[in-house]
Short mmCIF file of C-alpha atoms in Angstrom, two decimals:
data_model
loop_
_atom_site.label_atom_id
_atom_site.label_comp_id
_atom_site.label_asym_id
_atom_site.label_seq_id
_atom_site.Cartn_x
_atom_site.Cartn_y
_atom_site.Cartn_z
CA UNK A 1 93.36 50.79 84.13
CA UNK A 2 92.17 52.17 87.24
CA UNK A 3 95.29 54.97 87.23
CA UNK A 4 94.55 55.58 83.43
CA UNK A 5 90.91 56.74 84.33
CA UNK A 6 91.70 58.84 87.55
CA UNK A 7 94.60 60.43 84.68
CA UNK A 8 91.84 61.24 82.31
CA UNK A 9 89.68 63.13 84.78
CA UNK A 10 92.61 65.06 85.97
CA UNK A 11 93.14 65.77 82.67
CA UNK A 12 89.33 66.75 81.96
CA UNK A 13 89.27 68.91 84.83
CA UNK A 14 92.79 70.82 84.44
CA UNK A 15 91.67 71.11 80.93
CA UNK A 16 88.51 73.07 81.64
CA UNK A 17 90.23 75.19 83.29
CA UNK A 18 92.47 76.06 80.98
CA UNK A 19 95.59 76.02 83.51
CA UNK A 20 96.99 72.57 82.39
CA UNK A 21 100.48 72.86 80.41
CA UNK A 22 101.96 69.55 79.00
CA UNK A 23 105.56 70.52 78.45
CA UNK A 24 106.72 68.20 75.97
CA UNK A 25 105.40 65.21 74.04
CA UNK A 26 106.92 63.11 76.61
CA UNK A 27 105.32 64.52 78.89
CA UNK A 28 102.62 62.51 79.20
CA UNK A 29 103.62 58.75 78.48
CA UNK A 30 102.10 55.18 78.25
CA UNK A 31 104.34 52.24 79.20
CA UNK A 32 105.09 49.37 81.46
CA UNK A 33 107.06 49.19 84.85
CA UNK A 34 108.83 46.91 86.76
CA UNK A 35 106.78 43.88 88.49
CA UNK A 36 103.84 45.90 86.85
CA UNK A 37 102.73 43.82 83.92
CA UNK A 38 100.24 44.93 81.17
CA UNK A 39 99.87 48.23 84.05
CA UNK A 40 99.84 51.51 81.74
CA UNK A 41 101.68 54.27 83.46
CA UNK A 42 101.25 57.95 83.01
CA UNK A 43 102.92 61.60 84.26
CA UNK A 44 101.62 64.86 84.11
CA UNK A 45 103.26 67.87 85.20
CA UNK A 46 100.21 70.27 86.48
CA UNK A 47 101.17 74.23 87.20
CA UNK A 48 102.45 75.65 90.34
CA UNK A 49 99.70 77.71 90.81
CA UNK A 50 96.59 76.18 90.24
CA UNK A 51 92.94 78.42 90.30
CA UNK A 52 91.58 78.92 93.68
CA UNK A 53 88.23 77.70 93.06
CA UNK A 54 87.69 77.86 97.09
CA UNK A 55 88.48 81.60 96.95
CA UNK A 56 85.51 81.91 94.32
CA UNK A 57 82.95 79.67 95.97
CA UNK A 58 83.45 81.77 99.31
CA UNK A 59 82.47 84.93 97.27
CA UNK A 60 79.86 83.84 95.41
CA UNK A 61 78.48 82.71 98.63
CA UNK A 62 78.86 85.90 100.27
CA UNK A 63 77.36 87.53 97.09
CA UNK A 64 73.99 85.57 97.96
CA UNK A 65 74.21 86.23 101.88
CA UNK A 66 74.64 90.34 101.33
CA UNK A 67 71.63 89.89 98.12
CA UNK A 68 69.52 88.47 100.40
CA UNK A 69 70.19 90.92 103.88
CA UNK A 70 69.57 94.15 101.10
CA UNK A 71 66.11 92.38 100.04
CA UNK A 72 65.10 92.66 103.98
CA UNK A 73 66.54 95.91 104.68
CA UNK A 74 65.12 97.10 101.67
CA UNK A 75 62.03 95.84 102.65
CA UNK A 76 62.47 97.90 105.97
CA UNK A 77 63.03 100.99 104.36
CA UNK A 78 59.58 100.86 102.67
CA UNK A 79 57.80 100.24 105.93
CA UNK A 80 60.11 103.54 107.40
CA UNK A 81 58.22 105.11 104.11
CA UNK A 82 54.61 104.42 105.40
CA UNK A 83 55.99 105.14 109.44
CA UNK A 84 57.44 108.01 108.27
CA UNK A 85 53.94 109.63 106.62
CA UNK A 86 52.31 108.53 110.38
CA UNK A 87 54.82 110.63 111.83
CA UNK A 88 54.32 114.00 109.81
CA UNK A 89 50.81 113.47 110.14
CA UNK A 90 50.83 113.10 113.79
CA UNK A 91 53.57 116.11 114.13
CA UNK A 92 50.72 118.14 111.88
CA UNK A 93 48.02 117.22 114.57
CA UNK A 94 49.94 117.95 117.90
CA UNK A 95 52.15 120.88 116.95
CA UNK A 96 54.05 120.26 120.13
CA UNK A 97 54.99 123.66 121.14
CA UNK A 98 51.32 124.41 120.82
CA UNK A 99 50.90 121.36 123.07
CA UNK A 100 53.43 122.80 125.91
CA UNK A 101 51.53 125.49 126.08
CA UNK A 102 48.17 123.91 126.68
CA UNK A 103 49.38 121.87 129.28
CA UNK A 104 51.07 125.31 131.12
CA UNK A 105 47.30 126.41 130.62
CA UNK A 106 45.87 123.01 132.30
CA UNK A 107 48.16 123.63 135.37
CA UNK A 108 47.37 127.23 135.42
CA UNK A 109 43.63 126.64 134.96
CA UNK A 110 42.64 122.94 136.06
CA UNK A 111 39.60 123.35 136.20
CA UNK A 112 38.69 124.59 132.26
CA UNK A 113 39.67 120.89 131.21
CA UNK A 114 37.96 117.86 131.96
CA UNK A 115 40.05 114.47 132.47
CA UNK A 116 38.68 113.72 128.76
CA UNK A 117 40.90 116.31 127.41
CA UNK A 118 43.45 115.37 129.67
CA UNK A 119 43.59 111.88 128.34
CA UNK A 120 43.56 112.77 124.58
CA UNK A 121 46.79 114.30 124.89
CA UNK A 122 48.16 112.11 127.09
CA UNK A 123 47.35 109.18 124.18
CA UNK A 124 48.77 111.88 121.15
CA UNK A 125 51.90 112.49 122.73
CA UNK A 126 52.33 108.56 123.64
CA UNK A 127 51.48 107.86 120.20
CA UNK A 128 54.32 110.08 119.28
CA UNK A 129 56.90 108.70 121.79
CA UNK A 130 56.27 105.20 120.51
CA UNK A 131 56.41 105.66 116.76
CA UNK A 132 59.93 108.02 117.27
CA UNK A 133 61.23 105.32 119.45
CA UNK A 134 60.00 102.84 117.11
CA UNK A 135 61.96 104.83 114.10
CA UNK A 136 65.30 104.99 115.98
CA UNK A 137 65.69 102.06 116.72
CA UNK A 138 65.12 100.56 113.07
CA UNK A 139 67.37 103.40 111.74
CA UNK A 140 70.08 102.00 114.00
CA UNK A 141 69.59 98.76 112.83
CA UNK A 142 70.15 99.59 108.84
CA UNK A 143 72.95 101.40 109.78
CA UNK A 144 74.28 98.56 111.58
CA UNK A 145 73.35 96.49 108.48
CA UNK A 146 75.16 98.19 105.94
CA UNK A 147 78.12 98.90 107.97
CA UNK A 148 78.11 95.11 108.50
CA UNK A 149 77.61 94.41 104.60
CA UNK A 150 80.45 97.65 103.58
CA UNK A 151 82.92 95.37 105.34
CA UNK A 152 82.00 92.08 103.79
CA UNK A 153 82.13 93.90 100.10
CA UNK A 154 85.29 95.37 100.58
CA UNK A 155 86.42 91.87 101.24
CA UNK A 156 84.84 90.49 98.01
CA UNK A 157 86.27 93.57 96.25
CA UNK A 158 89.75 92.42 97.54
CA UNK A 159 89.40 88.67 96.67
CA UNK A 160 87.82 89.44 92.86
CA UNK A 161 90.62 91.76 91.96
CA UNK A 162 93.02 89.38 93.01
CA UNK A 163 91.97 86.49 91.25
CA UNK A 164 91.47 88.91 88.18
CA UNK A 165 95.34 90.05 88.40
CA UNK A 166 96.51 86.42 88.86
CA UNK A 167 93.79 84.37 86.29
CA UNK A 168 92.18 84.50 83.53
CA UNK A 169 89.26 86.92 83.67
CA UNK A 170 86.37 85.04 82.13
CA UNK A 171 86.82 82.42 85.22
CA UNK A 172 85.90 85.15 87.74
CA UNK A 173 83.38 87.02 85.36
CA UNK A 174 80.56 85.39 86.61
CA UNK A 175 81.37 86.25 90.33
CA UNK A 176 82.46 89.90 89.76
CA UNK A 177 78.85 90.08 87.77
CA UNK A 178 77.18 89.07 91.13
CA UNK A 179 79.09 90.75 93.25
CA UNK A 180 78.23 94.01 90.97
CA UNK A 181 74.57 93.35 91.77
CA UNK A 182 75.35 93.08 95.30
CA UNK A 183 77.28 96.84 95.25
CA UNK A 184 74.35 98.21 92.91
CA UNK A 185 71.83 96.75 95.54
CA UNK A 186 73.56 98.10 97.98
CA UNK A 187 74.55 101.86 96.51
CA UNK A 188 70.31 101.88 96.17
CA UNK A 189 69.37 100.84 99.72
CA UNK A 190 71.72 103.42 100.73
CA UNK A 191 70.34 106.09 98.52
CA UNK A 192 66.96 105.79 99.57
CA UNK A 193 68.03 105.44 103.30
CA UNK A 194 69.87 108.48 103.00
CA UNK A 195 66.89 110.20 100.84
CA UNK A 196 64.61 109.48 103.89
CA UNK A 197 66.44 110.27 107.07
CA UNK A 198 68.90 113.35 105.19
CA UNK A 199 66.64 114.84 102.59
CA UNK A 200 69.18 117.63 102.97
CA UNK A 201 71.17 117.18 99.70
CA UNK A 202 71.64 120.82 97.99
CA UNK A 203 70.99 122.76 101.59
CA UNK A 204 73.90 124.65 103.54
CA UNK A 205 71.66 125.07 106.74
CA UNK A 206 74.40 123.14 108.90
CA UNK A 207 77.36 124.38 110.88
CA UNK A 208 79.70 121.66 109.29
CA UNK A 209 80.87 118.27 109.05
CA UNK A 210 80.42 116.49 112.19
CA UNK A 211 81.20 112.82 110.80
CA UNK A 212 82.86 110.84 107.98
CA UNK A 213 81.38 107.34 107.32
CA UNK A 214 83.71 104.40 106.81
CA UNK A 215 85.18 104.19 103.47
CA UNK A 216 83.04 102.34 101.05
CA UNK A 217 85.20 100.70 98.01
CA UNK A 218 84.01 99.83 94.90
CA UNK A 219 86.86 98.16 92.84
CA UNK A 220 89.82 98.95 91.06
CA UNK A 221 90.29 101.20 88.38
CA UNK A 222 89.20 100.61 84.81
CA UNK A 223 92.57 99.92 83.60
CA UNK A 224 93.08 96.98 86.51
CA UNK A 225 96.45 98.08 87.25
CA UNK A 226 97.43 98.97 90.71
CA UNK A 227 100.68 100.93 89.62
CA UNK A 228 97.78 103.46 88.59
CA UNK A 229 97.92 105.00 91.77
CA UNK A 230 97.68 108.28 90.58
CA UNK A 231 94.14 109.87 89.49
CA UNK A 232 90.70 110.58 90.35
CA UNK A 233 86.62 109.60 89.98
CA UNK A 234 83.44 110.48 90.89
CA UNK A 235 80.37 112.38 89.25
CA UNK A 236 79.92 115.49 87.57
CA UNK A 237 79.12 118.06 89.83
CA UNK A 238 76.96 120.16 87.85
CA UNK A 239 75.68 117.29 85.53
CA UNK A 240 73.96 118.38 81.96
CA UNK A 241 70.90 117.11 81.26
CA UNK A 242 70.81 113.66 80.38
CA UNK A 243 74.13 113.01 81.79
CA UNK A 244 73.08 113.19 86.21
CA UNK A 245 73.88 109.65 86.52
CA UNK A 246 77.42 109.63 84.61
CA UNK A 247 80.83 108.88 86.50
CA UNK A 248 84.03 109.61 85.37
CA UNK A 249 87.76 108.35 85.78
CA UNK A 250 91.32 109.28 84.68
CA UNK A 251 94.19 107.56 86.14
CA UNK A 252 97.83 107.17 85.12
CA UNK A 253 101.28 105.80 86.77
CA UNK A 254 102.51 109.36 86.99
CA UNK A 255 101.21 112.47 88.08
CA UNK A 256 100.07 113.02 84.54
CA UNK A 257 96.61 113.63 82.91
CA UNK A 258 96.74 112.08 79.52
CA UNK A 259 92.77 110.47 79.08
CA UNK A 260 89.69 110.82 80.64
CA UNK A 261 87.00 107.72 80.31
CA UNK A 262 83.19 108.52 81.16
CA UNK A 263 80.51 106.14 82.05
CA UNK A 264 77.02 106.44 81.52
CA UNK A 265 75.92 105.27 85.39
CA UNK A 266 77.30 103.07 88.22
CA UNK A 267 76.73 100.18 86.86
CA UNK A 268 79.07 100.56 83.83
CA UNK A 269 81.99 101.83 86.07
CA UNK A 270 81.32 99.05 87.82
CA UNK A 271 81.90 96.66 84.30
CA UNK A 272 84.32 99.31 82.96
CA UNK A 273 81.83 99.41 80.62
CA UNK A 274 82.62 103.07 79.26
CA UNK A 275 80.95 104.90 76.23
CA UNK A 276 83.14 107.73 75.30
CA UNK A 277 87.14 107.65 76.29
CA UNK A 278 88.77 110.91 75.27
CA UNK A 279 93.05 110.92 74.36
CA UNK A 280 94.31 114.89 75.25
CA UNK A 281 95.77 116.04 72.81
CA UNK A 282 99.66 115.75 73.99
CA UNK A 283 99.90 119.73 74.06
CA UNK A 284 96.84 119.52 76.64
CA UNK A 285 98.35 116.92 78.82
CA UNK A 286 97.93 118.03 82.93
CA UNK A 287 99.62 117.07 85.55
CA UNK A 288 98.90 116.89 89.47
CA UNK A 289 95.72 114.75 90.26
CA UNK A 290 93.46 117.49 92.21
CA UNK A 291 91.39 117.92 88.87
CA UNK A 292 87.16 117.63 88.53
CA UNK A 293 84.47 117.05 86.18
CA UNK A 294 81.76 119.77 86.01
CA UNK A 295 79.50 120.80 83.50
CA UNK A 296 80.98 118.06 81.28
CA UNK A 297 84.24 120.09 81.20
CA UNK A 298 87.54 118.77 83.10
CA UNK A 299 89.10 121.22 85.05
CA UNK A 300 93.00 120.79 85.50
CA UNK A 301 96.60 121.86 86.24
CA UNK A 302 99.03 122.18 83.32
CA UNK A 303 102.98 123.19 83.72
CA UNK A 304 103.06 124.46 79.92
CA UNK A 305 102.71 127.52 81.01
CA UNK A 306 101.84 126.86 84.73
CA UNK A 307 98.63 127.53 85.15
CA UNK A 308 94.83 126.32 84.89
CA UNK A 309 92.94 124.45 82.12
CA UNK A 310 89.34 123.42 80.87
CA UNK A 311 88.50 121.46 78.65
CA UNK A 312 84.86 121.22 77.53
CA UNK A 313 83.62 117.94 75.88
CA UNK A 314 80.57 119.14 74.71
CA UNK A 315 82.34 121.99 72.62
CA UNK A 316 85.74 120.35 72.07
CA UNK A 317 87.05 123.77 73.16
CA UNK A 318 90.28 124.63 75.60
CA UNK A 319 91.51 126.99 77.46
CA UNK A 320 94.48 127.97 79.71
CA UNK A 321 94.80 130.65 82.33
CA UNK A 322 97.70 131.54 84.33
CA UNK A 323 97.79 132.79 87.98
CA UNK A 324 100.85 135.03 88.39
CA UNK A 325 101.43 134.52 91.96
CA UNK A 326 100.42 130.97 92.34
CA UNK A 327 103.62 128.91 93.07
CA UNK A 328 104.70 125.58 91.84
CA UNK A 329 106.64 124.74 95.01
CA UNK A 330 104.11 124.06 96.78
CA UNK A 331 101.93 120.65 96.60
CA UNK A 332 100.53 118.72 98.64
CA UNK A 333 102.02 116.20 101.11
CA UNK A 334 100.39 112.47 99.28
CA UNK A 335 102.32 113.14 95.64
CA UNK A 336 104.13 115.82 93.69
CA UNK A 337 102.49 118.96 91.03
CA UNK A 338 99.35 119.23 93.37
CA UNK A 339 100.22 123.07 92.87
CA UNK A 340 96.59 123.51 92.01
CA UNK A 341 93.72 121.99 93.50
CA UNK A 342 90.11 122.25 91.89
CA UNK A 343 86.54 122.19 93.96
CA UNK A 344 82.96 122.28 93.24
CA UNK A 345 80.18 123.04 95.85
CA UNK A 346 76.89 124.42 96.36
CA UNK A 347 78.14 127.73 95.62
CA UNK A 348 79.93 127.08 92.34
CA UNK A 349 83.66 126.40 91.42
CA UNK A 350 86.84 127.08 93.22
CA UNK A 351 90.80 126.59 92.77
CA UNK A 352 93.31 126.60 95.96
CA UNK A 353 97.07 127.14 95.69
CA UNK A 354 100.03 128.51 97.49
CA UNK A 355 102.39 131.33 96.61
CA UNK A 356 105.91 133.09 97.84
CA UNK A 357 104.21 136.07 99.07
CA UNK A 358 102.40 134.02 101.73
CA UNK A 359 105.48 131.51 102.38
CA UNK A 360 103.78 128.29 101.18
CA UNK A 361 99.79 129.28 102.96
CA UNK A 362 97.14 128.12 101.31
CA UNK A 363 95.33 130.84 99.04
CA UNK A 364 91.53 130.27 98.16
CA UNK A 365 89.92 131.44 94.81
CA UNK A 366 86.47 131.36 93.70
CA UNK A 367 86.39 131.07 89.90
CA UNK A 368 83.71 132.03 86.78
CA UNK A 369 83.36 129.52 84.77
CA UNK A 370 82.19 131.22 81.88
CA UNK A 371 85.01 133.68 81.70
CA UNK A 372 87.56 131.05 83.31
CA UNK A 373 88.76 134.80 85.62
CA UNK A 374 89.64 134.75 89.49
CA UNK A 375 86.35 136.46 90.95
CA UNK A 376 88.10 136.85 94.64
CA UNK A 377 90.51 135.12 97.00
CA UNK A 378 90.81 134.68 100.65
CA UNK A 379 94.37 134.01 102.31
CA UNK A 380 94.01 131.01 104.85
CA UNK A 381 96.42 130.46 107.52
CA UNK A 382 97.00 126.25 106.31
CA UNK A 383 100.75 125.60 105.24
CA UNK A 384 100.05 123.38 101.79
CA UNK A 385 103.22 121.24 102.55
CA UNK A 386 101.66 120.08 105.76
CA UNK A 387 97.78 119.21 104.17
CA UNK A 388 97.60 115.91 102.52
CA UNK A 389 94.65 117.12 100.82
CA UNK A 390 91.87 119.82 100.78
CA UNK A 391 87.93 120.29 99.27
CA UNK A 392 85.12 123.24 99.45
CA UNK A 393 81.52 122.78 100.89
CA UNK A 394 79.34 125.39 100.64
CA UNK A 395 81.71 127.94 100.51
CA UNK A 396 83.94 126.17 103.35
CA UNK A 397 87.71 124.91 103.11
CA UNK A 398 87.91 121.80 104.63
CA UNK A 399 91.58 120.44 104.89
CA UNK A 400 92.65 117.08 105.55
CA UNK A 401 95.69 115.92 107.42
CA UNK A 402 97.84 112.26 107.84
CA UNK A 403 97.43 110.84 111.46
CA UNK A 404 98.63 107.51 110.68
CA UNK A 405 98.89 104.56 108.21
CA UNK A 406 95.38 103.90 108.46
CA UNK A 407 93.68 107.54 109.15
CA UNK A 408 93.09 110.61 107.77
CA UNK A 409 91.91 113.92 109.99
CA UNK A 410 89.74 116.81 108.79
CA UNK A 411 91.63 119.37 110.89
CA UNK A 412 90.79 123.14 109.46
CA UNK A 413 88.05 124.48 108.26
CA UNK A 414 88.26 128.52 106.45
CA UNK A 415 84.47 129.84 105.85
CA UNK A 416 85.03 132.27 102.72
CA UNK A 417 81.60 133.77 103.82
CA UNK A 418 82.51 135.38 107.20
CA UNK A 419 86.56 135.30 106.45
CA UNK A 420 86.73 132.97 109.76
CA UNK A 421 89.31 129.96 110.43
CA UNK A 422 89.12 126.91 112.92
CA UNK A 423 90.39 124.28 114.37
CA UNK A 424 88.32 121.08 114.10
CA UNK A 425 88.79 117.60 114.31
CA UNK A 426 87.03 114.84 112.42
CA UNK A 427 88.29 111.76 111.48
CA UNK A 428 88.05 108.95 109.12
CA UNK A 429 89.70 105.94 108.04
CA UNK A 430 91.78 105.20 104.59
CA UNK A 431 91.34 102.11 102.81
CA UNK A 432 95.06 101.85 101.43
CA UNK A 433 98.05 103.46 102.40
CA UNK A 434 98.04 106.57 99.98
CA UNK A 435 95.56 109.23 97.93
CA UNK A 436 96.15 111.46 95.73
CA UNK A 437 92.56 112.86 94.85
CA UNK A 438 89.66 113.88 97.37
CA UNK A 439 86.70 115.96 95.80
CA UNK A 440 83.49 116.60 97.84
CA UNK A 441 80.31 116.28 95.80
CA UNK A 442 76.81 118.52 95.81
CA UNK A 443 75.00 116.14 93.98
CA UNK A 444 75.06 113.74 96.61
CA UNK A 445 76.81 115.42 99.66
CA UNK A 446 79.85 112.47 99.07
CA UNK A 447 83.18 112.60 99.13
CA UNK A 448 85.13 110.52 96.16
CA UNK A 449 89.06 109.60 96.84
CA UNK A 450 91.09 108.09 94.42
CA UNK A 451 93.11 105.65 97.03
CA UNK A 452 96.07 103.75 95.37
CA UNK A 453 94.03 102.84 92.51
CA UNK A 454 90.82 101.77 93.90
CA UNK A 455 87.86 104.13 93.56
CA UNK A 456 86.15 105.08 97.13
CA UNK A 457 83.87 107.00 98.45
CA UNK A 458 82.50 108.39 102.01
CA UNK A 459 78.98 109.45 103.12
CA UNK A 460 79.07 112.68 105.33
CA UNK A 461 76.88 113.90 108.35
CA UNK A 462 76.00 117.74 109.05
CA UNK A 463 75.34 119.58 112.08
CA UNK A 464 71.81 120.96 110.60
CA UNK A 465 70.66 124.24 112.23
CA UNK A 466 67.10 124.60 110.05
CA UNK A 467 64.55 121.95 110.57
CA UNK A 468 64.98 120.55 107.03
CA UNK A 469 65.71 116.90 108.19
CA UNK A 470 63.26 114.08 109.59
CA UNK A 471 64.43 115.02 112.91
CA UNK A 472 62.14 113.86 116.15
CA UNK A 473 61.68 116.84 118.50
CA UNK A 474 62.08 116.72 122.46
CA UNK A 475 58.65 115.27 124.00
CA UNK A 476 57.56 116.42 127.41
CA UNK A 477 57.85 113.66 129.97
#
């Protein structure tokens, strides 16, 4: 009796799971055994592989643990708001450089100040020191933070997509809901962290890129297939009105462009939740995956002729254009047909390329996008073959080379303004092994890499030259 019971709860439990299979009526059997009298006997043959309920708990757990650490940091963030006011106020009131100079004038002229004056700016610039100190050091510690919380979600991220590929979805769609309120809590305390200490977004004050941040995952693609390894994401670079929240994805198992799905804010890409998913039209198919979304128009590379296409979703319209000189024998070192390579910027929209004439070099072209014409183009130095990848910022080629399995290098840099090349060296990690898609954003000063199927993204730092940023000056000693 006893073994019938602990049977039937086996039996609830497998049940409710749904990963029980009886394999024949015989399967499960009542009957009696040797030297076992009236005892009723029964076998059931469970799966192989049963749910890893463990694996689940641990996430959800983490889910709460991150939830809660955002809550406090986001907490912080609204007392950097009020610390933040203190400080402009108290840079209005001492004008520092005005302040140098008084104190030249004190040691010039002692006796014109009394040791009340003295002490008043003695106390200001204190005051000063303290709160900028003060700042720092809580800066630091949210950066810390949500370093610390980037690595624990990319673990989740890697655990939930798993158990989606192996079970059945609706066991794990609780979690993945949680975890997507951890990401969305996270994606805000990083927006208004970055809104308060690099209200720079838009400006091209800087000298360049100085740093890459580590790479911050969000999931898989929509289609939950990693054989989609070729594609792209990210926003719309020039959003329409309405639409400044809206991501977009395409992604295929060939360097081919065949859809496009659009979502109407994180959140949704999050729950591949899309609301409109355009089929091309099979005579509008692209290929290569260095293609963007701007103005609500896709901008990509088609081999039918060989050459450049739009195609505008508000309109429905399309249109081709054809570079004579551009090459198709040149792409890209990560996958094959990256002959062209759309950017967006500050400054507007761009296509690079390679051709004969400059044995393989990279050739960079700013285009109109109302007449869809080749305003100018600057020859760069770059062999294609040898860049794994390449994007614009404010008028700037940046391209990106392979160290090793695990890191990528910014390594060139071509300013289209003053028709000068460099060397440079910045680095920053992968998450998987290959890319095939890196655009650089305006919107939000991000970068957006389509890497082996997952969608990621990277926050970037500027060497500033105006005084645009919440940056504490040098205090006198």
């Amino acid at each position: 009796m006893i073994d019938t019971l602990y049977f039937l709860a086996l039996l609830s439990s497998a049940m409710a799971w749904g990963r029980l299979g009886l394999l024949s009526e015989g399967s499960v059997r009542n009957g009696t055994g040797g030297g076992s009298g009236d005892r009723c006997t029964c076998d059931a043959f469970l799966p192989s592989s049963t749910f890893p309920i463990k694996d689940l708990v641990v996430v959800e757990q983490t889910a709460v643990e991150i939830s809660h650490k955002l809550e406090l940091e986001m907490g912080k963030l609204e007392d950097y708001e009020i610390k933040l006011t203190a400080y402009e106020e108290i840079i209005e009131i001492i004008e520092l450089i005005e302040l140098s100079v008084q104190i030249e004038q004190m040691e010039k002229n002692p006796d014109a100040y009394n040791d009340a004056d003295k002490v008043e700016i003695k106390i200001e610039i204190k005051q000063a020191e303290a709160l900028i100190k003060e700042l720092h050091l809580s800066i630091k510690g949210s950066t810390t933070v949500f370093e610390s919380l980037r690595i624990q979600i990319t673990v989740m991220v890697q655990t939930l997509t798993r158990l989606e590929l192996t079970y059945d979805k609706n066991l794990v769609l609780v979690t993945r809901r949680e975890y997507i309120k951890v990401q969305l809590q996270l994606e805000e305390c990083e927006r208004r962290h970055q809104e308060l200490f690099n209200p720079n977004i838009g400006s091209c004050a800087h000298t360049g890129i100085i740093k890459v941040s580590k790479p911050v995952v969000s999931q898989l693609n929509a289609n939950l297939n990693a054989g989609y390894k070729y594609g792209g994401w990210g926003k719309d670079s020039k959003p329409v009105p309405d639409r400044e929240s809206m991501y977009w994805y395409s992604g295929y198992s060939s360097a081919s462009i065949v859809d496009i799905r659009l979502y109407t804010n994180y959140k949704n890409l999050l729950l591949r939740n899309h609301f409109q998913h355009h089929n091309l039209h099979s005579s509008w198919y692209g290929t290569g995956n260095n293609f963007i979304f701007r103005d609500n128009t896709l901008y990509y590379q088609i081999n039918n002729p060989f050459g450049l296409a739009k195609l505008n979703f508000t309109t429905g319209k399309y249109e081709s254009k054809v570079i004579p000189r551009a090459s198709s024998r040149f792409s890209y070192t990560n996958s094959p047909n990256q002959n062209f390579d759309f950017a967006a910027d500050e400054s507007g929209l761009w296509v690079t390329y390679a051709n004969e004439e400059s044995a393989g070099r990279m050739v960079i072209a700013k285009i109109n996008e109302l007449s869809f014409g080749v305003e100018e183009e600057w020859q760069t130095s770059v062999y294609k073959p040898g860049v794994s990848n390449a994007f614009m910022v404010c008028g700037v080629l940046y391209a990106v080379k392979t160290v090793d399995i695990k890191t990528e290098e910014i390594f060139y840099k071509y300013d289209t303004k003053t028709k000068q090349e460099s060397s440079v060296s910045v680095p920053f990690e992968r998450f998987q092994d290959k890319y095939s898609n890196l655009d650089f954003n305006p919107t939000d000063q991000k970068l957006y890499m389509y890497n082996d199927g997952y969608y990621v993204n990277y926050n970037l730092w500027f060497n500033y030259t105006a005084k645009a940023t919440v940056e504490p000056p040098v205090l006198l000693s």
